[in-house]
Coordinates of C-alpha atoms (C1' of nucleotides) in Angstrom, one line a residue:
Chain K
X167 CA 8.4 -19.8 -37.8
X168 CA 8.8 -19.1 -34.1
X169 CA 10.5 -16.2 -32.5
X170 CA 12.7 -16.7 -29.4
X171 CA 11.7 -17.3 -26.2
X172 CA 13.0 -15.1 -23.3
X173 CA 13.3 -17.6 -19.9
X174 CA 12.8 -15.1 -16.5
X175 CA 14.1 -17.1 -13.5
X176 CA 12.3 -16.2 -10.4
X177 CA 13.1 -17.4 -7.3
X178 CA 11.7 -20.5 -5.8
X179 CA 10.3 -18.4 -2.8
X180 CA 7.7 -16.7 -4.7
X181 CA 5.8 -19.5 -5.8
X182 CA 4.5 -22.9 -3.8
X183 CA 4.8 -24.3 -8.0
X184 CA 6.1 -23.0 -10.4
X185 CA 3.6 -21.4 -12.7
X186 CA 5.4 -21.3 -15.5
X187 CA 5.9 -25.3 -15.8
X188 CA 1.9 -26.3 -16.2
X189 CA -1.0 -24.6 -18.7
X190 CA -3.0 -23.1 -15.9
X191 CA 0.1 -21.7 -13.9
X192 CA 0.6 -19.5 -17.3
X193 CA -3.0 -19.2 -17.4
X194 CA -3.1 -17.9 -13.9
X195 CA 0.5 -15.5 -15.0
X196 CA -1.5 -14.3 -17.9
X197 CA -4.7 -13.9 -16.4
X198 CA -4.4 -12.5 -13.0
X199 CA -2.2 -9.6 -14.2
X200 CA -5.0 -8.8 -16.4
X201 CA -7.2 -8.5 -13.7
X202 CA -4.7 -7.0 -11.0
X203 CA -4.6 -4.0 -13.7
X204 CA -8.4 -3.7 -14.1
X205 CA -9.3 -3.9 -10.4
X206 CA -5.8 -3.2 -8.5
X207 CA -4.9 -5.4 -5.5
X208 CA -7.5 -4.2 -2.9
X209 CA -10.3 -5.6 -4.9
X210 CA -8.3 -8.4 -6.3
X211 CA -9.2 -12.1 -5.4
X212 CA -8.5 -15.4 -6.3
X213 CA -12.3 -16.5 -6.5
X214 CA -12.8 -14.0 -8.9
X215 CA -9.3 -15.1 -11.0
X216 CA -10.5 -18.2 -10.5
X217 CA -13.9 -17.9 -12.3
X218 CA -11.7 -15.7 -15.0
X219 CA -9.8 -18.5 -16.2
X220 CA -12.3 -21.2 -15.5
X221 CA -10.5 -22.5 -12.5
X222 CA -10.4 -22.9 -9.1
X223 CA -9.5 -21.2 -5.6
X224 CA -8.1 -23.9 -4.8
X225 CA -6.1 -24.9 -8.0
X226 CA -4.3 -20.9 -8.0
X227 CA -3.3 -21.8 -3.8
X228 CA -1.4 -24.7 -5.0
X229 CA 0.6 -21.9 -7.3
X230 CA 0.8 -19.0 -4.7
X231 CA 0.4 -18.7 -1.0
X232 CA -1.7 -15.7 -1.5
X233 CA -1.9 -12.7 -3.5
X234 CA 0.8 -11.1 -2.0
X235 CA 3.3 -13.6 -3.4
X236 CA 1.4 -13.1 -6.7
X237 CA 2.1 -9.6 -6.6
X238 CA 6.0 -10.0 -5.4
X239 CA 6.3 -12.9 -8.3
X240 CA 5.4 -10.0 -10.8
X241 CA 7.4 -7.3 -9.0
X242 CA 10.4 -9.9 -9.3
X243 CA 9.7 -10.4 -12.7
X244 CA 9.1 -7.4 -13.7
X245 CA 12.8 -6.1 -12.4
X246 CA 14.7 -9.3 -13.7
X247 CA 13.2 -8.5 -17.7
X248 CA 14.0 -4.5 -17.0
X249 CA 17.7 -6.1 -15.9
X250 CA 18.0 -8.6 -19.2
X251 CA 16.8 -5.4 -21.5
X252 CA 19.7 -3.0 -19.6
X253 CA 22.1 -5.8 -19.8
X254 CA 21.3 -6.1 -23.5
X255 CA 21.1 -2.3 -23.8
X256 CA 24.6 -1.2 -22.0
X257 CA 26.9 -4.3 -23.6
X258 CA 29.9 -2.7 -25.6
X259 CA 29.0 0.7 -25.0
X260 CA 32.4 1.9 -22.8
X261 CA 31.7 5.4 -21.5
X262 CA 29.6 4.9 -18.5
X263 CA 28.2 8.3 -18.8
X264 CA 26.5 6.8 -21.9
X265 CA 25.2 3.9 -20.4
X266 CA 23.4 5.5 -17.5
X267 CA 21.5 7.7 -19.8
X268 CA 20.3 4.1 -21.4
X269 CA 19.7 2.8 -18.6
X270 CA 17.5 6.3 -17.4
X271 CA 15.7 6.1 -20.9
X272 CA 14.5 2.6 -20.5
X273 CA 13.6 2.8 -16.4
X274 CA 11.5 6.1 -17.6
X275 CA 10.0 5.0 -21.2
X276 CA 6.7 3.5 -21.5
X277 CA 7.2 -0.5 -22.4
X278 CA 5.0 -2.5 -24.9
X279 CA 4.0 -6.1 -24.9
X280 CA 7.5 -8.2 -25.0
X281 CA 6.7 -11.0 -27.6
X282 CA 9.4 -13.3 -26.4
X283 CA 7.7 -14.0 -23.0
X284 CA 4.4 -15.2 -24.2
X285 CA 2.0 -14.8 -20.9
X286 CA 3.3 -11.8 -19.9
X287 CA 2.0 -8.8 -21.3
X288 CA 4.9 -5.8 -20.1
X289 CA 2.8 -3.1 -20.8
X290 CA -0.1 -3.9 -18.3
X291 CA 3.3 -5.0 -16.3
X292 CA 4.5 -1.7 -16.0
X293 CA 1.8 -0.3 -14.8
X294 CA 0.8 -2.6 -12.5
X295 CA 4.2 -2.3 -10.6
X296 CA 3.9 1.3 -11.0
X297 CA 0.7 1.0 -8.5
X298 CA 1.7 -1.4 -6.5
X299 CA 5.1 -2.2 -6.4
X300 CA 5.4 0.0 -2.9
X301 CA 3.3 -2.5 -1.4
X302 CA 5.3 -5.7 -2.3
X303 CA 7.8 -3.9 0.6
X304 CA 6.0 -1.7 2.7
X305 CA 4.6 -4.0 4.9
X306 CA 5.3 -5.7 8.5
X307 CA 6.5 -8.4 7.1
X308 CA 9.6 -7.1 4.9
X309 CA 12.2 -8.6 7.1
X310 CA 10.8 -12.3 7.0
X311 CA 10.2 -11.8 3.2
X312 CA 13.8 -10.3 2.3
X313 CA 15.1 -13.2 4.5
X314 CA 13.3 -15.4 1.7
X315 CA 15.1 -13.9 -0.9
X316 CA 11.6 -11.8 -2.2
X317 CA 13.6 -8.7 -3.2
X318 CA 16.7 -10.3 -4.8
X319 CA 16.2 -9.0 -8.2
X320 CA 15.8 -5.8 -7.3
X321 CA 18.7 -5.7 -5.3
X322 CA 20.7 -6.8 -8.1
X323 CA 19.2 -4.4 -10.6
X324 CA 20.6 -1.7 -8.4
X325 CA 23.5 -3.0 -7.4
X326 CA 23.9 -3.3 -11.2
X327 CA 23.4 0.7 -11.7
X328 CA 25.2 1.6 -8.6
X329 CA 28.1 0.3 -10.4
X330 CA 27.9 2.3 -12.9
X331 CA 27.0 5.6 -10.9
X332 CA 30.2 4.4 -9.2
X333 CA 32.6 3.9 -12.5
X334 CA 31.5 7.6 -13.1
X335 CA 32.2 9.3 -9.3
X336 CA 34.4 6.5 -7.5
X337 CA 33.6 8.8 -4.7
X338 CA 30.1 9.6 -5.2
X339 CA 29.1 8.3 -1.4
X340 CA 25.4 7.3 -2.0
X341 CA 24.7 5.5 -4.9
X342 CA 22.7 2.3 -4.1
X343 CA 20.1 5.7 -2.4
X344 CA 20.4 7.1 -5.6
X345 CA 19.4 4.5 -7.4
X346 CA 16.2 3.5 -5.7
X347 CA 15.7 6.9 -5.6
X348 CA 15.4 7.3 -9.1
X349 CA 13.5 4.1 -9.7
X350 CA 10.4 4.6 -7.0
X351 CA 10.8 8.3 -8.5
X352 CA 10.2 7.7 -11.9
X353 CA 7.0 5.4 -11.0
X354 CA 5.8 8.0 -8.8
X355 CA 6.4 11.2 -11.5
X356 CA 4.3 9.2 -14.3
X357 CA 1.7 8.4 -11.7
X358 CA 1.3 11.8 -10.2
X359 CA 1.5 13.1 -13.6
X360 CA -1.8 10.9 -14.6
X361 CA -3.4 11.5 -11.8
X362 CA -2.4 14.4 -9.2
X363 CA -0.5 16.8 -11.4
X364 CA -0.1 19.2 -8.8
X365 CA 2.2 17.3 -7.3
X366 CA 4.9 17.0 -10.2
X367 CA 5.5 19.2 -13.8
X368 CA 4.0 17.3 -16.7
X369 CA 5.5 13.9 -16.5
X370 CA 3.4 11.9 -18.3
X371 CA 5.3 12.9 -21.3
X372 CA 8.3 10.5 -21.0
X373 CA 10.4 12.8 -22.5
X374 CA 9.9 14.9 -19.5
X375 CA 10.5 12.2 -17.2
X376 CA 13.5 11.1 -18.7
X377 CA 15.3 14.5 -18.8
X378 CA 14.3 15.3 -14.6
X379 CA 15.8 11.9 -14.0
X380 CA 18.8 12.2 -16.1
X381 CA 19.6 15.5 -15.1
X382 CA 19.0 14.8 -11.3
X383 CA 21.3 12.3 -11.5
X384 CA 24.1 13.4 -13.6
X385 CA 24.5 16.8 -11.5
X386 CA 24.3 15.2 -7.7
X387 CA 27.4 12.9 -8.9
X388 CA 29.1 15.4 -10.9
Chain U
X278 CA -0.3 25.5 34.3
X279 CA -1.4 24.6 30.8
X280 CA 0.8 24.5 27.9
X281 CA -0.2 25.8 24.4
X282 CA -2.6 23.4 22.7
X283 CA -1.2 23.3 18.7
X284 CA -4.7 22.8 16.7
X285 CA -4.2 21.0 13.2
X286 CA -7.1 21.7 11.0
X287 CA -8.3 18.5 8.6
X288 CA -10.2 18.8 6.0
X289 CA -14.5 17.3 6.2
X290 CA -13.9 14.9 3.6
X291 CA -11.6 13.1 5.5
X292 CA -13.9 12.1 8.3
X293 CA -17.7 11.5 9.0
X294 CA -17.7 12.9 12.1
X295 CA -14.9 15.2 13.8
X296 CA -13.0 13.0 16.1
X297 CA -11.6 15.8 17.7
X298 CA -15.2 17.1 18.8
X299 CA -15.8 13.8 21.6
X300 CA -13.5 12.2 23.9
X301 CA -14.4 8.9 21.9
X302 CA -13.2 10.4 19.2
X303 CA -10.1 11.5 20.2
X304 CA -9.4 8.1 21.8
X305 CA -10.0 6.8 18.5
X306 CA -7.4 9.1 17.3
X307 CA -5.0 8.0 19.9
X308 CA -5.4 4.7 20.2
X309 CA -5.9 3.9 16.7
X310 CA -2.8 5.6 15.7
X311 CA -0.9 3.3 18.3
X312 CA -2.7 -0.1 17.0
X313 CA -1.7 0.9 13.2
X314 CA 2.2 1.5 14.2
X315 CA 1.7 -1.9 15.8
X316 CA 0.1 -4.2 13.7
X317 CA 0.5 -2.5 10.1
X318 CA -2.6 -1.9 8.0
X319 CA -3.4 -4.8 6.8
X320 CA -3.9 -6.2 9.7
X321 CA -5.5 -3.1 11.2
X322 CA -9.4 -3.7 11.9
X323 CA -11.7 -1.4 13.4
X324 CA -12.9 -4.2 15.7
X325 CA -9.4 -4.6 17.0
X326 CA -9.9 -1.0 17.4
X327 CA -12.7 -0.8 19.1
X328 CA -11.7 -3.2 21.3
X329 CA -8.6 -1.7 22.7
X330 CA -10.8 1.3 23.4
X331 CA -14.0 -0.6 24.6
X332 CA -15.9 1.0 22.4
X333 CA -17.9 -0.9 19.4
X334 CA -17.0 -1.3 16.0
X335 CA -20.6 1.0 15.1
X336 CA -19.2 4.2 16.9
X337 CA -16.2 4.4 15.3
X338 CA -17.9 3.7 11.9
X339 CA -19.7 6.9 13.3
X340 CA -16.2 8.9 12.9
X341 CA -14.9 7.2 9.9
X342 CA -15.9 5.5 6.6
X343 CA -13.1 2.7 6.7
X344 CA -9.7 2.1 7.7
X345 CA -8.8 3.8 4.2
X346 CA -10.3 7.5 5.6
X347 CA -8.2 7.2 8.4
X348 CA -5.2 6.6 7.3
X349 CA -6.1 9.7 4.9
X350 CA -6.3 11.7 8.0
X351 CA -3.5 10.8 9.7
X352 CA -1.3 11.3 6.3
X353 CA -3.7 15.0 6.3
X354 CA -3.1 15.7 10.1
X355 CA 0.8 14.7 9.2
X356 CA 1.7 17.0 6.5
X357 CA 0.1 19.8 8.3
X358 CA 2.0 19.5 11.5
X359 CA 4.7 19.5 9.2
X360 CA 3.8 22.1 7.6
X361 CA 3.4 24.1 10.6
X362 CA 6.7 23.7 11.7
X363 CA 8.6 24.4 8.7
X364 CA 6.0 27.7 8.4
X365 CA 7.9 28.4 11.8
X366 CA 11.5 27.0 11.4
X367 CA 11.7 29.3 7.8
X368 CA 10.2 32.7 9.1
X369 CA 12.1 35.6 9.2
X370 CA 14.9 33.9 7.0
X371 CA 15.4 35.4 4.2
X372 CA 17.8 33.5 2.2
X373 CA 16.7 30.4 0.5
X374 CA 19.2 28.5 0.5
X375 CA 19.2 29.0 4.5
X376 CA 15.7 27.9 4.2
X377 CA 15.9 24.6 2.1
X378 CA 18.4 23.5 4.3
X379 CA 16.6 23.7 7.3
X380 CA 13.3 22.4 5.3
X381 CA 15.1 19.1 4.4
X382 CA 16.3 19.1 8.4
X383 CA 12.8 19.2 9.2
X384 CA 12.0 16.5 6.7
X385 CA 14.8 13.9 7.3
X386 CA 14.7 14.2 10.9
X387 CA 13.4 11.8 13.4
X388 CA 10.4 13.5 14.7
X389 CA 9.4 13.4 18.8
X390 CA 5.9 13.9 20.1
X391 CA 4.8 17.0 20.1
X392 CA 3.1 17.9 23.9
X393 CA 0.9 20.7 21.9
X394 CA -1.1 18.1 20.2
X395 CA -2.5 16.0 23.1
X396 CA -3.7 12.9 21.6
X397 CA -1.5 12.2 18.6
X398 CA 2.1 10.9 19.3
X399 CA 4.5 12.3 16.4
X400 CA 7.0 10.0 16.6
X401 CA 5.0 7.0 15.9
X402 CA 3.1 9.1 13.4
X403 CA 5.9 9.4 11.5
X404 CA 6.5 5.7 11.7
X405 CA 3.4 5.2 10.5
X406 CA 3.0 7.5 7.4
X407 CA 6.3 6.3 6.6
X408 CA 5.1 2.9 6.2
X409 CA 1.7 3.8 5.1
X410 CA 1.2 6.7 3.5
X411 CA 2.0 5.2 -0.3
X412 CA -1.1 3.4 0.2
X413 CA -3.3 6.9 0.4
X414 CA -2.6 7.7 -3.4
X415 CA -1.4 3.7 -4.8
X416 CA -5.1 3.1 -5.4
X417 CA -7.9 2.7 -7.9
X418 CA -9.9 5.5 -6.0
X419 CA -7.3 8.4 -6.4
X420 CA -9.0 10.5 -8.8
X421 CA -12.1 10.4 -6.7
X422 CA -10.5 10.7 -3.4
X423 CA -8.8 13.8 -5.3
X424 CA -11.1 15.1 -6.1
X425 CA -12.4 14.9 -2.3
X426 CA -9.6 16.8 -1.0
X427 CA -7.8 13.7 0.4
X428 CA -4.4 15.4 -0.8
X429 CA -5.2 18.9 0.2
X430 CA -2.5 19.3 2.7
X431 CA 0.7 17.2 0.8
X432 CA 0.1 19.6 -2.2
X433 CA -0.2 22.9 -0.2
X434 CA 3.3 21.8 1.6
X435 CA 4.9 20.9 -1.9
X436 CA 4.0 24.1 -3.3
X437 CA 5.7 25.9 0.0
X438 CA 9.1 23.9 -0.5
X439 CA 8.8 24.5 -4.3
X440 CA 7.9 28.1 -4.1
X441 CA 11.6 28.1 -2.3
X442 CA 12.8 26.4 -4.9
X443 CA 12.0 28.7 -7.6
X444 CA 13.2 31.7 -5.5
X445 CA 16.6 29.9 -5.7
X446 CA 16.8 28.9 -9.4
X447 CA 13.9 30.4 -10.9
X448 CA 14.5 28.6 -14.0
X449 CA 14.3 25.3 -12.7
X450 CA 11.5 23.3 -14.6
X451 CA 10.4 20.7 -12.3
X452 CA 10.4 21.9 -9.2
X453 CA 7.1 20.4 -7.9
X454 CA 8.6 16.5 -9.1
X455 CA 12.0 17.3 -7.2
X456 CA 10.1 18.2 -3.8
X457 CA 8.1 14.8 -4.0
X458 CA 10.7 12.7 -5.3
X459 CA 12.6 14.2 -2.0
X460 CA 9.7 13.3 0.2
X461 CA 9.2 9.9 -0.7
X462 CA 13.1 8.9 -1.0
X463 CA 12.9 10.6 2.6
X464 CA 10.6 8.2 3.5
X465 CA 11.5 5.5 2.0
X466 CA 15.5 5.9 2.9
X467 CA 14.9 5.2 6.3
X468 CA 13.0 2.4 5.7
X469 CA 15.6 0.7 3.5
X470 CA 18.0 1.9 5.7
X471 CA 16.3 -0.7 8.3
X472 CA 15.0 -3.1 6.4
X473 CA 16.5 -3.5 3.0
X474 CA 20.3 -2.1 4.0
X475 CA 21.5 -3.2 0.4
X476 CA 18.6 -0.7 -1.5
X477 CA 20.7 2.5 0.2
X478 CA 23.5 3.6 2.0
X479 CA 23.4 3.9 5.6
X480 CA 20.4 6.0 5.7
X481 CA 18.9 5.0 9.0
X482 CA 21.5 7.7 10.4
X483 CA 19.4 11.0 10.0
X484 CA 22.7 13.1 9.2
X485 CA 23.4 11.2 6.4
X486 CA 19.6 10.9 4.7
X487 CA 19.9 14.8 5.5
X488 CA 22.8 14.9 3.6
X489 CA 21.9 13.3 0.8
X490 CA 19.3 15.0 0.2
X491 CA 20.3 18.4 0.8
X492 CA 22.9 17.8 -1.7
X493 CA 21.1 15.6 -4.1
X494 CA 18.6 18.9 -4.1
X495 CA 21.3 22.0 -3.9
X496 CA 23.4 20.3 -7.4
X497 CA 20.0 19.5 -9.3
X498 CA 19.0 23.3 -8.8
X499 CA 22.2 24.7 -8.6
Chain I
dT66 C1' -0.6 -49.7 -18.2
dC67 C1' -0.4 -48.6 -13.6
dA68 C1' 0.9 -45.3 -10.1
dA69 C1' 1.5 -40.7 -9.2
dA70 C1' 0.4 -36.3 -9.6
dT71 C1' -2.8 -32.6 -11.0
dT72 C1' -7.1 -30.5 -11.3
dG73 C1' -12.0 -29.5 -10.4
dA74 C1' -15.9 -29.7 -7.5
dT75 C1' -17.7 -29.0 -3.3
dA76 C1' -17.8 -27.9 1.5
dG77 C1' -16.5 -25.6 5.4
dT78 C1' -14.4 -22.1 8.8
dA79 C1' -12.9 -17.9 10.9
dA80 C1' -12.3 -13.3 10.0
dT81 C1' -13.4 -8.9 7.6
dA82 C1' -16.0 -5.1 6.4
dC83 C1' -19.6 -3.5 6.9
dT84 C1' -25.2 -2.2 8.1
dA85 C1' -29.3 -2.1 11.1
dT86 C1' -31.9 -1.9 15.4
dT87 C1' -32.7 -0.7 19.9
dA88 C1' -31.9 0.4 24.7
dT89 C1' -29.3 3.3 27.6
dA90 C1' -26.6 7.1 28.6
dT91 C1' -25.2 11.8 28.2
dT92 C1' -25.6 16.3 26.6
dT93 C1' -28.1 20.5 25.6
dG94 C1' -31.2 24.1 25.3
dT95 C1' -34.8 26.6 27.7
Chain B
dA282 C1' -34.5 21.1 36.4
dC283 C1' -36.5 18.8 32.8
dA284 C1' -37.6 17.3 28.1
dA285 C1' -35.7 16.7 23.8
dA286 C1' -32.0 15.6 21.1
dT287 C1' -28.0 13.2 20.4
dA288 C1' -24.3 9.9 21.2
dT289 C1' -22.9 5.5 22.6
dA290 C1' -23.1 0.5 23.6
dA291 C1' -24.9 -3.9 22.9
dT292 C1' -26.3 -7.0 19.9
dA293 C1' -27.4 -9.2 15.6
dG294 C1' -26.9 -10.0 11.0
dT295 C1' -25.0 -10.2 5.9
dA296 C1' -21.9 -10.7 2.1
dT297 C1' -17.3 -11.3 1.1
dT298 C1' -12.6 -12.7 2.0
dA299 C1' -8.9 -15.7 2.8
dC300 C1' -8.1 -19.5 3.4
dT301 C1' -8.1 -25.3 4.4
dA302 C1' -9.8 -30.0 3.6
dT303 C1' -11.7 -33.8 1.2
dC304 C1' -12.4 -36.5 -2.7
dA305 C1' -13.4 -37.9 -7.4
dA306 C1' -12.1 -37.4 -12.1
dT307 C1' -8.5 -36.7 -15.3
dT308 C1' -4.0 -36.3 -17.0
dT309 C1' 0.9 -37.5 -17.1
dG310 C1' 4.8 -40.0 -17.2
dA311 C1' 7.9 -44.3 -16.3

DNA sequence: TCAAATTGATAGTAATACTATTATATTTGT
DNA sequence: ACAAATATAATAGTATTACTATCAATTTGA
């Protein structure tokens, strides 16, 4: 007895092979997102991957150019499963209104493991994007990267909400800023809310996150 | 003829010895605030550093710990000149509304150096924390940076604009997560706005961001 | 089964992120 | 004006990082 299996395409960009298609490109997957959640990317290596899974240096360079196109392979993962579960989430469901909160309650709830992708564990997911998703963009290189296609999935996830934003207030005239808006918010909000609470109102309860989002959002396009 | 000299105070934490106390270390200051809007972080070393200012990498170890503590003070010395100038712009107005308004011009607008600090340029500061400043709190050390003070300054300036937005809608329950969420997407607006067009709308014009905001803030708290 | 591709083992390089030592300036306190 | 204290520059050195290169052993696949 086997339970599906949920294929993630990302782009041939973010890899040098394809991890996905050998044992130790899912070992490295599996592995090295366990580790970029225990030690964060500073501190992160491949040496000290490599010694986790057995491996070596030079074996994990023949999957990724570095760990920066580790970290964008995970931060384009991460946004093309979130896109599959709203897609799945919003189907059939004809007042837009509705499907935006849907879409606001899965962006802001805490995820668990996804048992149909087998060497990705979306809980420690989540959270590492949460730290260090900023950081797959804010850098000198951005424009060379985009031009690679390195932030295509996000782009479509919120296109894919703009829409909506846009079925709501045809003449609502920044969604796409609203959208990103809310997304590097609701990272942000649960972070602060773990760790500098001063700086946002108890939003490491998701319930909390979800209805400052919602209602953000729902009153600027009224 | 001397003009006023504007003195930003920065907390000890976020230095080992005050920069502004030696002509070294205000060249360090200067010059290492150009080299960062330059070259990024990443890339930023304090042997580049010293070399620009022919110094040694030693002395400026002598003024900070790592690249990490001064990017901290820059992101302190930021928030506080800020700070300073909305302290100024909102004086002596007494409605709030008035006051938010001119808070979020402050905020969204392009910043020019400011002659009353001598050795920090304000326009590439603002380049530079834009870029940046995620990385002060995206990291494994927050809670004991925190607890150092390294966030002193951000907080004291969200509490201003929140206290402004409780006199407007004192019932408003997350007042604290609406300022930051409106200092990041300020941020990270403009950035889109030049780098990754399709994440926003147009947002590299400052009227617009300003706009945006203002109004995404007025309806949530209206 | 033979060729091709993949991995592991090992080595090596340039740069980074520091720390330490000492000699030389410079500042300062009296 | 001078000694003492302090700051800086020059130099050296270490452990780690971020790679690249070579080659033998193993696996795979046509």
């Amino acid at each position: 007895m086997q339970h599906s299996v949920l294929q993630i395409p990302v782009q041939e960009s973010l890899f040098v092979k394809d991890p996905t298609s050998s044992t130790v490109g899912k070992s490295i997957l599996e592995h090295g997102l366990i580790l970029l959640s225990e030690i964060g990317l500073e501190d992160f290596t491949f040496k000290k991957l490599a010694a986790k899974i057995s491996s070596t240096e030079s074996t994990i360079y023949r999957y990724f150019e570095n760990k920066h196109q580790f970290l964008s392979y995970l931060f384009n993962f991460y946004w093309a499963w979130m896109d599959v579960n709203i897609s799945f989430a919003t189907t059939n469901i004809d007042d837009p209104k509705e499907r935006l909160r849907r879409i606001i309650g899965l962006i802001t709830k805490k995820v668990s493991n996804d048992l149909r992708t087998p060497f990705i564990d979306e809980a420690l997911l989540q959270d590492v994007i949460a730290l260090e998703s900023s950081k797959t963009f804010l850098s000198k290189k951005v424009d060379e990267e985009n031009q690679a296609g390195y932030f295509l999935q996000y782009k479509k996830l919120v296109d894919r909400i703009s829409a909506v934003i846009i079925e709501i207030n045809s003449g609502y005239p920044y969604p796409n800023a609203l959208v990103t808006t809310i997304l590097e918010s609701s990272f942000h909000q649960r972070y602060f809310g773990n760790h500098l609470p001063r700086l946002t109102n108890e939003m490491h309860i998701d319930k909390r996150l979800e209805e400052f989002l919602l209602d953000l959002c729902l009153k600027t396009i009224a």
